[in-house]
Tab-separated table of C-alpha atoms in Angstrom:
chain	number	residue	atom	x	y	z
A	1	MET	CA	-43.348	129.505	-95.129
A	2	PRO	CA	-42.566	131.984	-91.927
A	3	HIS	CA	-39.199	131.491	-90.148
A	4	THR	CA	-40.893	131.025	-86.865
A	5	LEU	CA	-43.177	128.111	-88.208
A	6	ARG	CA	-40.203	126.565	-89.862
A	7	PHE	CA	-38.120	126.412	-86.475
A	8	ALA	CA	-41.150	125.240	-84.691
A	9	LEU	CA	-41.256	122.339	-87.157
A	10	HIS	CA	-37.439	121.726	-86.738
A	11	ARG	CA	-37.721	121.412	-83.113
A	12	ARG	CA	-40.672	119.193	-83.428
A	13	ARG	CA	-38.804	116.894	-85.492
A	14	THR	CA	-35.656	117.115	-83.295
A	15	LEU	CA	-37.620	115.869	-80.339
A	16	ALA	CA	-39.466	113.019	-82.441
A	17	ALA	CA	-36.066	111.742	-83.589
A	18	ALA	CA	-34.238	111.875	-80.455
A	19	VAL	CA	-37.155	109.653	-78.868
A	20	ALA	CA	-37.331	107.553	-81.919
A	21	VAL	CA	-33.566	106.896	-82.046
A	22	ALA	CA	-33.294	105.931	-78.424
A	23	LEU	CA	-36.254	103.705	-78.480
A	24	ALA	CA	-35.358	101.797	-82.019
A	25	GLY	CA	-32.632	99.759	-80.326
A	26	GLY	CA	-34.591	98.860	-77.023
A	27	THR	CA	-36.272	95.922	-76.016
A	28	LEU	CA	-39.787	95.659	-74.319
A	29	ALA	CA	-37.834	95.362	-70.979
A	30	ALA	CA	-36.194	98.961	-71.830
A	31	LEU	CA	-39.616	100.440	-71.824
A	32	ALA	CA	-40.384	99.334	-68.190
A	33	PRO	CA	-41.142	102.389	-65.540
A	34	VAL	CA	-37.905	103.958	-63.926
A	35	THR	CA	-36.882	102.128	-60.988
A	36	SER	CA	-36.773	103.893	-57.416
A	37	ALA	CA	-32.908	103.474	-58.006
A	38	SER	CA	-32.416	105.064	-61.445
A	39	ALA	CA	-35.010	107.582	-60.252
A	40	GLU	CA	-32.255	108.577	-57.665
A	41	SER	CA	-29.372	108.414	-60.066
A	42	TYR	CA	-30.561	110.077	-63.175
A	43	PRO	CA	-32.394	113.669	-63.388
A	44	SER	CA	-36.076	113.792	-63.058
A	45	TRP	CA	-38.244	115.857	-65.284
A	46	SER	CA	-38.837	118.404	-62.737
A	47	ASP	CA	-34.938	118.583	-62.156
A	48	VAL	CA	-34.570	119.558	-65.804
A	49	GLN	CA	-37.529	122.298	-65.712
A	50	GLN	CA	-35.833	124.086	-62.557
A	51	ALA	CA	-32.404	123.945	-64.686
A	52	LYS	CA	-34.011	126.029	-67.145
A	53	ALA	CA	-34.241	128.900	-64.770
A	54	SER	CA	-30.715	130.013	-65.461
A	55	GLN	CA	-28.160	129.741	-68.119
A	56	ALA	CA	-25.409	128.415	-65.864
A	57	ALA	CA	-27.835	125.667	-64.530
A	58	GLN	CA	-29.048	124.928	-67.946
A	59	GLN	CA	-25.665	124.441	-69.293
A	60	ALA	CA	-24.508	122.270	-66.212
A	61	LYS	CA	-27.275	119.984	-66.591
A	62	VAL	CA	-26.927	119.510	-70.328
A	63	THR	CA	-23.077	118.591	-69.819
A	64	GLU	CA	-24.154	116.213	-66.926
A	65	ILE	CA	-26.883	114.473	-69.107
A	66	LYS	CA	-24.500	114.238	-72.030
A	67	GLY	CA	-22.016	112.423	-69.630
A	68	LEU	CA	-24.537	110.239	-68.399
A	69	ILE	CA	-25.664	109.162	-71.906
A	70	ALA	CA	-21.986	108.345	-72.718
A	71	ASP	CA	-21.177	106.782	-69.224
A	72	LEU	CA	-24.215	104.340	-70.138
A	73	GLY	CA	-22.850	103.635	-73.689
A	74	THR	CA	-19.458	103.085	-72.110
A	75	LYS	CA	-20.538	100.645	-69.382
A	76	ALA	CA	-22.852	98.719	-71.901
A	77	SER	CA	-19.795	98.300	-74.452
A	78	ALA	CA	-17.313	97.299	-71.771
A	79	ALA	CA	-19.709	94.770	-70.121
A	80	GLN	CA	-20.426	93.173	-73.482
A	81	GLN	CA	-16.664	92.969	-74.504
A	82	GLN	CA	-16.118	91.117	-71.117
A	83	ALA	CA	-19.360	88.706	-71.935
A	84	ASP	CA	-17.498	88.170	-75.297
A	85	ALA	CA	-14.206	87.385	-73.673
A	86	ALA	CA	-15.786	84.903	-71.128
A	87	GLY	CA	-17.593	83.394	-73.918
A	88	ALA	CA	-14.702	82.444	-75.659
A	89	ALA	CA	-12.785	81.374	-72.485
A	90	TYR	CA	-15.703	79.064	-71.866
A	91	GLN	CA	-15.586	77.680	-75.405
A	92	THR	CA	-11.954	77.151	-75.177
A	93	ALA	CA	-12.171	75.339	-71.935
A	94	GLN	CA	-14.994	73.129	-73.062
A	95	THR	CA	-12.986	72.201	-76.334
A	96	LYS	CA	-9.797	71.418	-74.136
A	97	TYR	CA	-11.917	69.064	-72.200
A	98	ASP	CA	-13.729	67.511	-75.201
A	99	GLU	CA	-10.203	66.949	-76.821
A	100	ALA	CA	-8.805	65.553	-73.803
A	101	THR	CA	-11.638	63.228	-73.280
A	102	LEU	CA	-11.521	61.920	-76.935
A	103	ALA	CA	-7.773	61.434	-76.353
A	104	GLN	CA	-8.136	59.552	-73.056
A	105	GLN	CA	-10.794	57.487	-74.788
A	106	THR	CA	-8.451	56.649	-77.490
A	107	LEU	CA	-5.779	55.499	-75.092
A	108	GLN	CA	-8.237	53.272	-72.845
A	109	ALA	CA	-9.174	51.595	-75.944
A	110	GLN	CA	-5.804	51.135	-77.176
A	111	ALA	CA	-5.034	49.878	-73.334
A	112	ASP	CA	-8.030	47.487	-73.650
A	113	GLU	CA	-6.571	45.953	-76.805
A	114	ALA	CA	-3.180	45.684	-75.733
A	115	GLU	CA	-4.623	43.797	-72.612
A	116	LYS	CA	-6.454	41.325	-74.936
A	117	THR	CA	-2.742	40.815	-76.852
A	118	ALA	CA	-1.258	40.116	-73.633
A	119	LYS	CA	-3.670	37.766	-72.023
A	120	ARG	CA	-3.446	35.752	-75.528
A	121	SER	CA	0.554	35.647	-75.191
A	122	GLU	CA	0.342	34.828	-71.789
A	123	ALA	CA	-2.109	31.995	-72.515
A	124	GLN	CA	0.142	30.628	-75.533
A	125	ALA	CA	3.241	30.626	-73.178
A	126	GLY	CA	1.419	29.037	-70.623
A	127	ALA	CA	0.296	26.216	-73.052
A	128	LEU	CA	3.939	25.671	-73.896
A	129	ALA	CA	4.973	25.708	-70.394
A	130	ALA	CA	2.569	22.784	-69.862
A	131	GLN	CA	3.861	20.888	-72.823
A	132	LEU	CA	7.493	21.117	-71.637
A	133	GLY	CA	6.362	19.959	-68.145
A	134	ARG	CA	4.886	16.987	-69.768
A	135	ALA	CA	7.770	16.334	-71.831
A	136	SER	CA	10.426	16.536	-68.969
A	137	SER	CA	8.466	14.308	-66.738
A	138	GLN	CA	10.051	11.207	-68.702
A	139	ASP	CA	13.251	10.010	-67.800
A	140	VAL	CA	15.329	10.328	-71.288
A	141	THR	CA	18.646	8.917	-69.929
A	142	THR	CA	17.040	5.915	-68.462
A	143	ASP	CA	15.227	5.173	-71.884
A	144	ILE	CA	18.836	5.556	-73.712
A	145	LEU	CA	20.338	2.842	-71.576
A	146	THR	CA	17.522	0.545	-71.289
A	147	HIS	CA	16.710	0.824	-74.859
A	148	PRO	CA	20.076	1.649	-76.676
A	149	SER	CA	18.613	0.426	-80.262
A	150	GLY	CA	15.986	3.506	-79.980
A	151	SER	CA	18.655	6.130	-79.013
A	152	GLY	CA	18.299	7.753	-82.288
A	153	ASP	CA	14.679	8.522	-81.714
A	154	LEU	CA	15.701	9.474	-78.145
A	155	LEU	CA	18.099	12.076	-79.484
A	156	TYR	CA	15.720	13.331	-82.022
A	157	GLU	CA	13.317	14.000	-78.992
A	158	LEU	CA	16.229	15.776	-77.243
A	159	GLY	CA	16.773	18.196	-80.239
A	160	ALA	CA	12.702	18.651	-80.530
A	161	MET	CA	12.720	19.460	-76.728
A	162	SER	CA	15.619	21.890	-77.278
A	163	LYS	CA	13.758	23.754	-80.233
A	164	LEU	CA	10.445	23.842	-77.814
A	165	THR	CA	12.436	25.133	-74.986
A	166	GLU	CA	13.721	28.223	-77.367
A	167	GLN	CA	10.309	28.729	-78.995
A	168	ALA	CA	9.086	28.905	-75.557
A	169	ASP	CA	11.591	31.417	-74.316
A	170	GLY	CA	10.721	33.733	-77.214
A	171	ILE	CA	6.846	33.420	-76.521
A	172	TYR	CA	7.596	34.236	-72.872
A	173	ALA	CA	9.842	37.229	-74.125
A	174	ASP	CA	6.678	38.495	-76.192
A	175	ALA	CA	4.163	37.691	-73.460
A	176	SER	CA	6.308	39.795	-71.174
A	177	GLN	CA	6.408	42.824	-73.789
A	178	ASP	CA	2.939	42.601	-74.491
A	179	ARG	CA	2.161	42.741	-70.913
A	180	GLY	CA	4.516	45.725	-70.427
A	181	VAL	CA	2.827	47.804	-73.281
A	182	ALA	CA	-0.862	47.141	-72.013
A	183	GLN	CA	0.111	47.988	-68.639
A	184	GLY	CA	2.010	51.318	-70.156
A	185	LEU	CA	-0.775	52.347	-71.935
A	186	ALA	CA	-3.331	51.486	-69.107
A	187	ASP	CA	-1.236	53.847	-66.892
A	188	LYS	CA	-1.460	56.679	-69.704
A	189	ALA	CA	-5.293	56.208	-69.745
A	190	GLN	CA	-5.378	56.369	-65.863
A	191	SER	CA	-3.191	59.480	-65.912
A	192	ALA	CA	-5.300	61.018	-68.731
A	193	LYS	CA	-8.741	60.160	-66.935
A	194	GLN	CA	-7.346	61.797	-63.656
A	195	ALA	CA	-6.571	64.860	-65.598
A	196	LEU	CA	-10.038	65.220	-67.093
A	197	GLY	CA	-11.524	66.088	-63.588
A	198	ALA	CA	-9.739	69.258	-63.532
A	199	LEU	CA	-10.269	70.154	-67.206
A	200	ALA	CA	-14.101	69.472	-66.628
A	201	GLN	CA	-13.980	71.788	-63.540
A	202	GLN	CA	-12.318	74.341	-65.563
A	203	ALA	CA	-15.127	74.118	-68.496
A	204	GLN	CA	-17.824	74.173	-65.685
A	205	SER	CA	-16.504	77.227	-64.108
A	206	SER	CA	-15.748	79.060	-67.426
A	207	MET	CA	-19.358	78.408	-68.309
A	208	GLN	CA	-20.533	79.596	-65.103
A	209	ALA	CA	-18.320	82.862	-65.658
A	210	ALA	CA	-19.621	83.325	-69.054
A	211	GLN	CA	-23.236	83.142	-68.089
A	212	ARG	CA	-22.581	86.035	-65.068
A	213	ALA	CA	-21.010	88.036	-67.787
A	214	ALA	CA	-23.668	87.715	-70.095
A	215	ASP	CA	-26.065	88.835	-67.157
A	216	ASP	CA	-23.783	91.831	-66.666
A	217	ALA	CA	-23.952	92.804	-70.050
A	218	GLN	CA	-27.610	92.467	-70.102
A	219	SER	CA	-28.241	94.524	-67.044
A	220	ALA	CA	-25.753	97.118	-68.598
A	221	VAL	CA	-27.648	97.143	-71.700
A	222	GLN	CA	-30.988	97.527	-70.000
A	223	ALA	CA	-29.812	100.137	-67.818
A	224	GLN	CA	-28.721	102.059	-71.274
A	225	ASN	CA	-32.239	101.299	-72.768
A	226	ASP	CA	-34.071	102.099	-69.407
A	227	ASN	CA	-32.423	105.665	-69.287
A	228	GLU	CA	-31.062	106.730	-72.548
A	229	ALA	CA	-34.358	107.584	-74.431
A	230	ARG	CA	-35.603	109.752	-71.250
A	231	LEU	CA	-32.314	111.290	-71.109
A	232	GLN	CA	-32.250	112.302	-74.861
A	233	ALA	CA	-35.636	113.623	-74.629
A	234	GLN	CA	-34.524	115.804	-71.549
A	235	LEU	CA	-31.710	117.408	-73.444
A	236	VAL	CA	-34.467	118.338	-76.312
A	237	LEU	CA	-36.406	119.981	-73.313
A	238	LEU	CA	-33.355	121.752	-71.926
A	239	THR	CA	-32.000	122.743	-75.441
A	240	THR	CA	-35.174	124.052	-77.116
A	241	ASN	CA	-38.236	125.963	-76.274
A	242	GLU	CA	-40.531	122.693	-77.237
A	243	GLN	CA	-43.707	122.343	-75.013
A	244	GLY	CA	-45.015	118.924	-73.925
A	245	VAL	CA	-41.703	117.578	-74.267
A	246	GLU	CA	-42.321	115.003	-71.578
A	247	ALA	CA	-45.868	114.140	-72.656
A	248	ASP	CA	-44.401	113.319	-76.146
A	249	TYR	CA	-42.001	111.044	-74.666
A	250	GLU	CA	-44.574	109.242	-72.665
A	251	LYS	CA	-46.651	108.829	-75.735
A	252	GLY	CA	-43.845	107.566	-77.396
A	253	VAL	CA	-43.054	104.873	-74.906
A	254	ALA	CA	-46.599	103.845	-74.816
A	255	ALA	CA	-46.672	103.313	-78.660
A	256	GLU	CA	-43.458	101.559	-78.431
A	257	LYS	CA	-44.702	99.083	-75.752
A	258	ALA	CA	-47.633	98.182	-77.969
A	259	ARG	CA	-45.589	97.784	-81.170
A	260	GLN	CA	-43.349	95.566	-79.264
A	261	ALA	CA	-46.479	93.691	-77.505
A	262	ALA	CA	-48.113	93.055	-80.740
A	263	ALA	CA	-44.640	91.904	-82.301
A	264	ALA	CA	-44.206	89.492	-79.335
A	265	ALA	CA	-47.483	88.095	-79.617
A	266	ALA	CA	-47.107	87.441	-83.291
A	267	ALA	CA	-43.694	85.494	-82.929
A	268	ALA	CA	-45.564	83.295	-80.038
A	269	LYS	CA	-48.555	82.754	-82.233
A	270	ALA	CA	-46.029	81.872	-85.432
A	271	ALA	CA	-44.066	79.510	-82.863
A	272	GLN	CA	-47.056	77.867	-81.835
A	273	GLU	CA	-48.190	77.328	-85.529
A	274	ALA	CA	-44.854	75.940	-86.416
A	275	ALA	CA	-44.825	73.416	-83.195
A	276	GLN	CA	-48.325	72.183	-84.362
A	277	ALA	CA	-47.278	72.039	-87.955
A	278	ALA	CA	-44.189	69.930	-86.872
A	279	GLY	CA	-46.402	67.467	-84.939
A	280	ASN	CA	-48.869	66.841	-87.501
A	281	GLN	CA	-45.782	65.654	-89.506
A	282	GLY	CA	-45.198	63.069	-87.292
A	283	GLY	CA	-42.779	64.829	-84.911
A	284	GLY	CA	-40.033	65.042	-87.492
A	285	ASN	CA	-38.101	61.762	-86.522
A	286	GLY	CA	-37.110	61.048	-89.872
A	287	SER	CA	-33.438	62.060	-91.436
A	288	GLY	CA	-34.080	65.664	-92.905
A	289	GLY	CA	-37.421	66.039	-90.614
A	290	SER	CA	-38.849	69.131	-89.534
A	291	GLY	CA	-37.992	68.788	-85.889
A	292	GLY	CA	-39.924	69.009	-82.681
A	293	GLY	CA	-43.674	67.435	-82.524
A	294	ALA	CA	-44.723	65.062	-80.022
A	295	PRO	CA	-42.034	62.978	-78.233
A	296	SER	CA	-41.088	59.501	-78.938
A	297	SER	CA	-41.715	56.976	-76.368
A	298	SER	CA	-38.509	57.633	-74.983
A	299	GLY	CA	-39.416	61.009	-74.423
A	300	TRP	CA	-37.175	62.724	-77.097
A	301	VAL	CA	-37.472	64.570	-80.275
A	302	ARG	CA	-35.638	65.889	-83.065
A	303	PRO	CA	-34.415	69.192	-81.985
A	304	ALA	CA	-34.468	70.836	-85.567
A	305	GLY	CA	-35.436	70.318	-89.158
A	306	GLY	CA	-33.031	70.123	-91.986
A	307	TYR	CA	-30.511	67.654	-93.262
A	308	GLN	CA	-27.115	66.899	-91.333
A	309	THR	CA	-24.415	68.602	-92.685
A	310	SER	CA	-21.389	67.471	-90.528
A	311	PRO	CA	-21.136	64.745	-88.329
A	312	PHE	CA	-19.458	64.299	-84.920
A	313	GLY	CA	-15.838	63.610	-84.874
A	314	MET	CA	-12.291	65.003	-85.825
A	315	ARG	CA	-12.545	67.466	-88.784
A	316	VAL	CA	-11.024	70.531	-90.499
A	317	ASP	CA	-13.197	73.261	-88.964
A	318	PRO	CA	-14.416	75.461	-91.915
A	319	TYR	CA	-14.284	78.577	-89.921
A	320	THR	CA	-10.992	78.088	-88.430
A	321	HIS	CA	-9.398	75.951	-91.279
A	322	ARG	CA	-7.666	73.757	-88.255
A	323	GLU	CA	-8.286	70.116	-87.298
A	324	ALA	CA	-10.281	70.060	-84.432
A	325	LEU	CA	-12.926	67.778	-82.574
A	326	HIS	CA	-16.489	68.707	-83.718
A	327	ALA	CA	-18.435	67.653	-80.762
A	328	GLY	CA	-21.817	67.157	-82.229
A	329	VAL	CA	-23.777	67.328	-85.568
A	330	ASP	CA	-25.200	70.346	-87.250
A	331	LEU	CA	-28.451	70.443	-88.613
A	332	ALA	CA	-29.323	73.211	-91.241
A	333	PRO	CA	-33.088	74.173	-91.701
A	334	ALA	CA	-33.706	77.590	-92.692
A	335	CYS	CA	-32.179	80.806	-91.010
A	336	SER	CA	-34.520	81.747	-87.788
A	337	ALA	CA	-36.140	78.079	-87.836
A	338	PRO	CA	-37.391	77.047	-84.771
A	339	ILE	CA	-35.105	74.776	-82.180
A	340	TYR	CA	-36.955	72.531	-79.885
A	341	ALA	CA	-35.704	71.259	-76.491
A	342	ALA	CA	-34.744	67.584	-77.675
A	343	HIS	CA	-35.589	66.137	-73.967
A	344	ALA	CA	-37.302	67.863	-70.788
A	345	GLY	CA	-34.705	69.874	-68.495
A	346	ARG	CA	-33.895	72.716	-66.876
A	347	VAL	CA	-31.912	75.688	-68.564
A	348	THR	CA	-28.428	75.845	-67.300
A	349	PHE	CA	-27.019	77.952	-69.795
A	350	ALA	CA	-28.486	80.659	-72.226
A	351	ALA	CA	-25.445	83.069	-73.216
A	352	ASN	CA	-22.524	83.901	-75.876
A	353	GLY	CA	-20.662	80.627	-75.876
A	354	GLY	CA	-17.768	82.129	-77.784
A	355	GLY	CA	-17.309	79.822	-80.902
A	356	TYR	CA	-20.517	78.044	-80.350
A	357	GLY	CA	-22.237	81.823	-80.803
A	358	ASN	CA	-25.753	82.233	-78.783
A	359	GLU	CA	-26.092	78.905	-76.872
A	360	VAL	CA	-28.651	77.388	-74.981
A	361	ILE	CA	-27.581	74.273	-72.522
A	362	LEU	CA	-30.033	72.077	-71.067
A	363	ASP	CA	-29.596	69.554	-67.824
A	364	ASN	CA	-31.829	66.776	-69.009
A	365	GLY	CA	-31.214	64.820	-66.033
A	366	GLY	CA	-29.398	61.301	-65.465
A	367	GLY	CA	-26.329	63.014	-66.081
A	368	ILE	CA	-27.413	63.908	-69.775
A	369	SER	CA	-27.245	67.209	-70.977
A	370	THR	CA	-27.894	68.835	-74.557
A	371	ALA	CA	-26.569	71.911	-76.117
A	372	TYR	CA	-27.827	74.103	-79.010
A	373	GLY	CA	-25.474	76.471	-80.422
A	374	HIS	CA	-25.146	79.292	-83.192
A	375	ILE	CA	-28.605	80.633	-82.185
A	376	VAL	CA	-29.425	84.146	-84.118
A	377	ASN	CA	-28.906	87.123	-82.076
A	378	GLY	CA	-32.391	87.974	-80.057
A	379	GLY	CA	-33.269	84.101	-80.677
A	380	ILE	CA	-32.659	82.557	-77.145
A	381	LEU	CA	-36.300	82.201	-75.967
A	382	VAL	CA	-35.437	80.605	-72.533
A	383	SER	CA	-33.769	81.805	-69.382
A	384	VAL	CA	-31.306	80.237	-66.983
A	385	GLY	CA	-33.178	78.001	-64.040
A	386	GLN	CA	-36.222	77.713	-66.398
A	387	GLN	CA	-37.828	74.331	-66.813
A	388	VAL	CA	-38.847	73.115	-70.332
A	389	GLN	CA	-40.452	70.391	-71.923
A	390	ALA	CA	-39.429	67.936	-74.648
A	391	GLY	CA	-40.500	69.770	-78.304
A	392	GLN	CA	-40.883	72.935	-76.620
A	393	GLN	CA	-39.385	75.860	-78.846
A	394	ILE	CA	-36.430	77.253	-77.060
A	395	ALA	CA	-34.365	79.220	-79.601
A	396	MET	CA	-34.126	79.988	-83.662
A	397	VAL	CA	-31.589	78.990	-85.653
A	398	GLY	CA	-28.676	81.437	-86.696
A	399	SER	CA	-25.009	81.823	-87.568
A	400	THR	CA	-23.531	83.340	-84.594
A	401	GLY	CA	-20.010	82.423	-83.571
A	402	TRP	CA	-17.625	80.225	-85.548
A	403	SER	CA	-20.149	79.320	-87.939
A	404	THR	CA	-20.399	79.957	-92.023
A	405	GLY	CA	-24.017	79.395	-92.523
A	406	CYS	CA	-27.442	79.240	-90.768
A	407	HIS	CA	-27.494	76.178	-88.783
A	408	LEU	CA	-28.162	74.290	-85.497
A	409	HIS	CA	-24.954	72.876	-83.827
A	410	PHE	CA	-26.461	69.924	-81.439
A	411	GLU	CA	-24.554	68.152	-78.558
A	412	THR	CA	-25.121	65.432	-76.452
A	413	ARG	CA	-23.269	64.888	-73.485
A	414	VAL	CA	-22.935	62.034	-70.661
A	415	ASN	CA	-21.649	63.453	-67.687
A	416	GLY	CA	-20.106	66.231	-69.351
A	417	SER	CA	-18.580	64.142	-71.844
A	418	ALA	CA	-19.725	64.526	-75.441
A	419	VAL	CA	-20.878	61.596	-77.322
A	420	ASP	CA	-21.819	61.183	-80.830
A	421	PRO	CA	-25.593	62.469	-81.159
A	422	VAL	CA	-26.415	59.985	-84.065
A	423	PRO	CA	-26.344	56.873	-82.138
A	424	PHE	CA	-27.384	58.519	-78.669
A	425	MET	CA	-30.813	59.690	-80.307
A	426	ALA	CA	-31.222	56.767	-82.486
A	427	ALA	CA	-31.118	54.570	-79.259
A	428	ARG	CA	-34.129	57.054	-78.164
A	429	GLY	CA	-35.951	56.455	-81.446
A	430	ILE	CA	-34.852	59.819	-83.185
A	431	SER	CA	-33.126	60.052	-86.279
A	432	VAL	CA	-31.008	63.012	-86.704
């Protein structure tokens, strides 16, 4: 093969590889037309063509474009790191609040039980007081003087009254102690309850910060995707004598758009078929059911298929190997299986939740919210502010965050506090 032909083919492969590699990691949003802002910030094709007029200008433009590509990558990486840190901070704050809530509820239960014990002790002491009052109303001295023959019986009565008084003193002391214990526990429960407000606010603020950081990271990645493929193609134009570089780039962009549109359509069709199949199976309300489907009369559905693999409550976390509160239940269908909205609501969080992995949270109204964690990368199908319906697919099962295998971590919350999803959903006609 002649040298000139091999060189031409090499340049063509270089161009195709540059465009393909730059496009491979992008999303459909990354292929949107360049905005006026990015057109002002990045070299145009005309700028690149003009730079080829002199070797100095060409080299300067090459340096500029390489710097822009590196800067895009640096900003995207830094933004992602910030999002990861914000997600971890949110998860830490939420876990702290959940564990404090559980501790407060335990204290309150102990205080309620101590209150019952104190009331029983006080009632017993009151009954003895009444008995002593009745006994002391009799004039024992007069009985001794007027009935000397019965003095032995009366002395026995005096002894019995003395014993009764001693017993009463002991019961009164116990009642007083029980009342002190009950009051002490009640005070601790009240103090813990007051502290929950600040912890709840911290969890909420951390969640919002995590969402902002995730949005910023997405913007940085989108900016990288929007511009890097074009910049790489412009480098090819600058560093080779290749003709039609811009046209080939645009052709590649159009092909990638068509491919991703077809993939999105196929995914939407598959999701629709999965939802229909779930509906045909009766809504998946039984244990190990398919999830989704038609809502029950209460408006709720099972959020995913699979059997429950971990219940609500304290446990040794299989990821951290430390005892911690598991604030939801785990359902384990197949990887990438659909996750459905358990009830109609508004999306309040759709981002990296630290140990929760990729997570979606819905405000279901009436102080109730539901959370869906460990979603597969790229598997969040909704955005913040979006209104969804019960049974609508909102995500896909994954193993992100603190997870040892594909599953859905599902939480139900009432006024921000985590409650066991099993009785909560059972009260609404759904078995998880």
